[in-house]
Amino acid sequence: RVRAAAARAAAAHGSGPRSSPLVCGYTVAHRELEKGLALLKNTEECLLFPAGFAVNLGVLPSLADSKDCEIFSDRLNHASIVDGCRLASLKGTKVTVYEHNDVRHLEALLTKSTRKRKLVVTDALFSVDGDFAPLRALASLKRRLGRDSFFFVIDEAHATLVCGKTGGGAAEMLLKDTKTTPNDSEDLSYLVDVHVGTLSKAFGSHGGFACCSRSLKSLLLSSSRTQIFSTALPAPCVAAATEALRVAGGYGTPGVTENESENIDEGVSLRARLWRHVERLRDGLQLKPLLHGGRVLNESITSPIACVAYGSETHALKASASLLKRGLHAPAIRPPTVPLGTSRVRLALSAAHSDTDIDALVEALTTIAEPRL
């Protein structure tokens, strides 16, 4: 369905208007996709960007644009967030890095800060380690310090359409669906100010988006350079992303009504299948310890992104090559993407995989010969 939608759009419009959105590149199709994404994220508005990387490069310098601002960024945030912070620093914004997923450290830094405007930014699901940010603890911190204590931005690149009952992302899963205690029933998702995401992961398309308030979208439209001075998304990409939203999203997405339950059922089924794969891989590796020198990063697999740590680049490359010979593509992640001595093989699960695929991966990971230098 997604491929067919892209093909129809290409046949009808080619790439579509090749201009920036503010000139003549913005179409009804772009607007419909923005409406659907805003509904998915439960925000007033959404703004499309030419790529996921471009969202952070545009949003962060727009929100933190002067010497009275300070950005607090998780140490393991994606390169696009890091570069967005660097651009903001050129405007006088102070950038402070807090230890990975350490809410106490963040609180201490926030309390110590003398800047008037503060912004906290984190990946929701970290792309290299495969662990989740403690979103509920971060939202609770904002509520405790005050709604205006800091601006809260989360990057849901790897969580959108994957996490949550309707595919709304990690914010939906951790702030709405999951309660830390029986008495903790409050939905804290309203405390997230901006949901950043990409259309190139679970959507199977290309582009990026920022879901936010109506007033914030107006600000970004007039200040975000990566959106203002970039050519609008091609028509086939917009059509593909919109169809993916119909398949994996819920009520309110473009073309989906409450009576079209098959669309919702399909999205729920795809997510359920993906998370069964996560459980199958986790259980399989726990039952068959890795005897070839690797170890599961973070001790347990909690998301569709899993890593087997090898330490040295040589070991990771040889392990990846061994998997490829078995028909399994699991790339080695090495410096400069990760620090020296932390090279690993990255596993990315999909609903398109079968149980047989997962079992073959487990078997391969537990029988790879000890890599030799």
PDB file of N, CA and C in Angstrom, residues 175-208:
ATOM      1  N   LEU A 175       4.188   7.851  28.863  1.00  0.00           N
ATOM      2  CA  LEU A 175       3.516   8.929  29.599  1.00  0.00           C
ATOM      3  C   LEU A 175       2.004   8.754  29.668  1.00  0.00           C
ATOM      4  N   LYS A 176       1.451   7.890  28.806  1.00  0.00           N
ATOM      5  CA  LYS A 176       0.008   7.675  28.807  1.00  0.00           C
ATOM      6  C   LYS A 176      -0.364   6.236  29.111  1.00  0.00           C
ATOM      7  N   ASP A 177       0.283   5.280  28.414  1.00  0.00           N
ATOM      8  CA  ASP A 177      -0.092   3.875  28.536  1.00  0.00           C
ATOM      9  C   ASP A 177       0.496   3.206  29.773  1.00  0.00           C
ATOM     10  N   THR A 178       1.685   3.628  30.180  1.00  0.00           N
ATOM     11  CA  THR A 178       2.409   2.963  31.261  1.00  0.00           C
ATOM     12  C   THR A 178       2.367   3.795  32.527  1.00  0.00           C
ATOM     13  N   LYS A 179       2.007   3.189  33.612  1.00  0.00           N
ATOM     14  CA  LYS A 179       1.985   3.864  34.903  1.00  0.00           C
ATOM     15  C   LYS A 179       3.028   3.218  35.813  1.00  0.00           C
ATOM     16  N   THR A 180       3.799   4.060  36.490  1.00  0.00           N
ATOM     17  CA  THR A 180       4.875   3.514  37.325  1.00  0.00           C
ATOM     18  C   THR A 180       4.352   2.889  38.612  1.00  0.00           C
ATOM     19  N   THR A 181       3.206   3.343  39.078  1.00  0.00           N
ATOM     20  CA  THR A 181       2.590   2.771  40.278  1.00  0.00           C
ATOM     21  C   THR A 181       1.093   2.651  40.031  1.00  0.00           C
ATOM     22  N   PRO A 182       0.401   1.796  40.785  1.00  0.00           N
ATOM     23  CA  PRO A 182      -1.048   1.656  40.586  1.00  0.00           C
ATOM     24  C   PRO A 182      -1.802   2.969  40.731  1.00  0.00           C
ATOM     25  N   ASN A 183      -1.305   3.860  41.571  1.00  0.00           N
ATOM     26  CA  ASN A 183      -1.985   5.134  41.796  1.00  0.00           C
ATOM     27  C   ASN A 183      -1.556   6.226  40.817  1.00  0.00           C
ATOM     28  N   ASP A 184      -0.554   5.924  40.016  1.00  0.00           N
ATOM     29  CA  ASP A 184      -0.015   6.916  39.081  1.00  0.00           C
ATOM     30  C   ASP A 184      -0.751   6.793  37.758  1.00  0.00           C
ATOM     31  N   SER A 185      -1.921   7.415  37.683  1.00  0.00           N
ATOM     32  CA  SER A 185      -2.775   7.266  36.509  1.00  0.00           C
ATOM     33  C   SER A 185      -2.805   8.511  35.642  1.00  0.00           C
ATOM     34  N   GLU A 186      -2.020   9.527  35.995  1.00  0.00           N
ATOM     35  CA  GLU A 186      -2.093  10.788  35.267  1.00  0.00           C
ATOM     36  C   GLU A 186      -1.343  10.715  33.941  1.00  0.00           C
ATOM     37  N   ASP A 187      -1.974  11.254  32.919  1.00  0.00           N
ATOM     38  CA  ASP A 187      -1.345  11.376  31.602  1.00  0.00           C
ATOM     39  C   ASP A 187      -0.435  12.600  31.637  1.00  0.00           C
ATOM     40  N   LEU A 188       0.875  12.381  31.462  1.00  0.00           N
ATOM     41  CA  LEU A 188       1.849  13.470  31.536  1.00  0.00           C
ATOM     42  C   LEU A 188       2.350  13.902  30.165  1.00  0.00           C
ATOM     43  N   SER A 189       1.736  13.385  29.102  1.00  0.00           N
ATOM     44  CA  SER A 189       2.231  13.698  27.767  1.00  0.00           C
ATOM     45  C   SER A 189       2.088  15.176  27.408  1.00  0.00           C
ATOM     46  N   TYR A 190       1.174  15.880  28.078  1.00  0.00           N
ATOM     47  CA  TYR A 190       0.984  17.302  27.801  1.00  0.00           C
ATOM     48  C   TYR A 190       2.216  18.130  28.169  1.00  0.00           C
ATOM     49  N   LEU A 191       3.111  17.565  28.953  1.00  0.00           N
ATOM     50  CA  LEU A 191       4.302  18.292  29.389  1.00  0.00           C
ATOM     51  C   LEU A 191       5.405  18.297  28.326  1.00  0.00           C
ATOM     52  N   VAL A 192       5.240  17.530  27.261  1.00  0.00           N
ATOM     53  CA  VAL A 192       6.186  17.555  26.144  1.00  0.00           C
ATOM     54  C   VAL A 192       5.800  18.710  25.226  1.00  0.00           C
ATOM     55  N   ASP A 193       6.733  19.609  24.957  1.00  0.00           N
ATOM     56  CA  ASP A 193       6.439  20.788  24.139  1.00  0.00           C
ATOM     57  C   ASP A 193       6.610  20.539  22.647  1.00  0.00           C
ATOM     58  N   VAL A 194       7.609  19.730  22.292  1.00  0.00           N
ATOM     59  CA  VAL A 194       7.853  19.444  20.875  1.00  0.00           C
ATOM     60  C   VAL A 194       8.190  17.969  20.700  1.00  0.00           C
ATOM     61  N   HIS A 195       7.493  17.328  19.753  1.00  0.00           N
ATOM     62  CA  HIS A 195       7.807  15.956  19.360  1.00  0.00           C
ATOM     63  C   HIS A 195       8.502  16.031  18.008  1.00  0.00           C
ATOM     64  N   VAL A 196       9.782  15.719  17.991  1.00  0.00           N
ATOM     65  CA  VAL A 196      10.552  15.699  16.749  1.00  0.00           C
ATOM     66  C   VAL A 196      10.545  14.276  16.212  1.00  0.00           C
ATOM     67  N   GLY A 197      10.511  14.140  14.895  1.00  0.00           N
ATOM     68  CA  GLY A 197      10.523  12.798  14.335  1.00  0.00           C
ATOM     69  C   GLY A 197      10.965  12.772  12.891  1.00  0.00           C
ATOM     70  N   THR A 198      11.056  11.575  12.354  1.00  0.00           N
ATOM     71  CA  THR A 198      11.468  11.371  10.969  1.00  0.00           C
ATOM     72  C   THR A 198      10.439  10.510  10.250  1.00  0.00           C
ATOM     73  N   LEU A 199      10.380  10.658   8.947  1.00  0.00           N
ATOM     74  CA  LEU A 199       9.513   9.827   8.121  1.00  0.00           C
ATOM     75  C   LEU A 199      10.302   8.719   7.435  1.00  0.00           C
ATOM     76  N   SER A 200      11.571   8.570   7.798  1.00  0.00           N
ATOM     77  CA  SER A 200      12.443   7.612   7.109  1.00  0.00           C
ATOM     78  C   SER A 200      12.670   6.324   7.886  1.00  0.00           C
ATOM     79  N   LYS A 201      12.001   6.161   9.019  1.00  0.00           N
ATOM     80  CA  LYS A 201      12.141   4.914   9.775  1.00  0.00           C
ATOM     81  C   LYS A 201      10.878   4.071   9.578  1.00  0.00           C
ATOM     82  N   ALA A 202       9.998   4.017  10.555  1.00  0.00           N
ATOM     83  CA  ALA A 202       8.821   3.157  10.459  1.00  0.00           C
ATOM     84  C   ALA A 202       7.873   3.584   9.340  1.00  0.00           C
ATOM     85  N   PHE A 203       7.914   4.855   8.932  1.00  0.00           N
ATOM     86  CA  PHE A 203       7.059   5.321   7.845  1.00  0.00           C
ATOM     87  C   PHE A 203       7.523   4.784   6.487  1.00  0.00           C
ATOM     88  N   GLY A 204       8.798   4.434   6.385  1.00  0.00           N
ATOM     89  CA  GLY A 204       9.316   3.920   5.128  1.00  0.00           C
ATOM     90  C   GLY A 204       9.362   4.946   4.023  1.00  0.00           C
ATOM     91  N   SER A 205       9.483   6.218   4.388  1.00  0.00           N
ATOM     92  CA  SER A 205       9.488   7.274   3.391  1.00  0.00           C
ATOM     93  C   SER A 205      10.718   8.151   3.594  1.00  0.00           C
ATOM     94  N   HIS A 206      10.533   9.457   3.533  1.00  0.00           N
ATOM     95  CA  HIS A 206      11.640  10.389   3.707  1.00  0.00           C
ATOM     96  C   HIS A 206      11.080  11.710   4.215  1.00  0.00           C
ATOM     97  N   GLY A 207      11.860  12.379   5.079  1.00  0.00           N
ATOM     98  CA  GLY A 207      11.435  13.673   5.605  1.00  0.00           C
ATOM     99  C   GLY A 207      11.452  13.689   7.120  1.00  0.00           C
ATOM    100  N   GLY A 208      11.056  14.810   7.689  1.00  0.00           N
ATOM    101  CA  GLY A 208      11.004  14.945   9.138  1.00  0.00           C
ATOM    102  C   GLY A 208       9.846  15.818   9.540  1.00  0.00           C
TER     103      GLY A 208
END
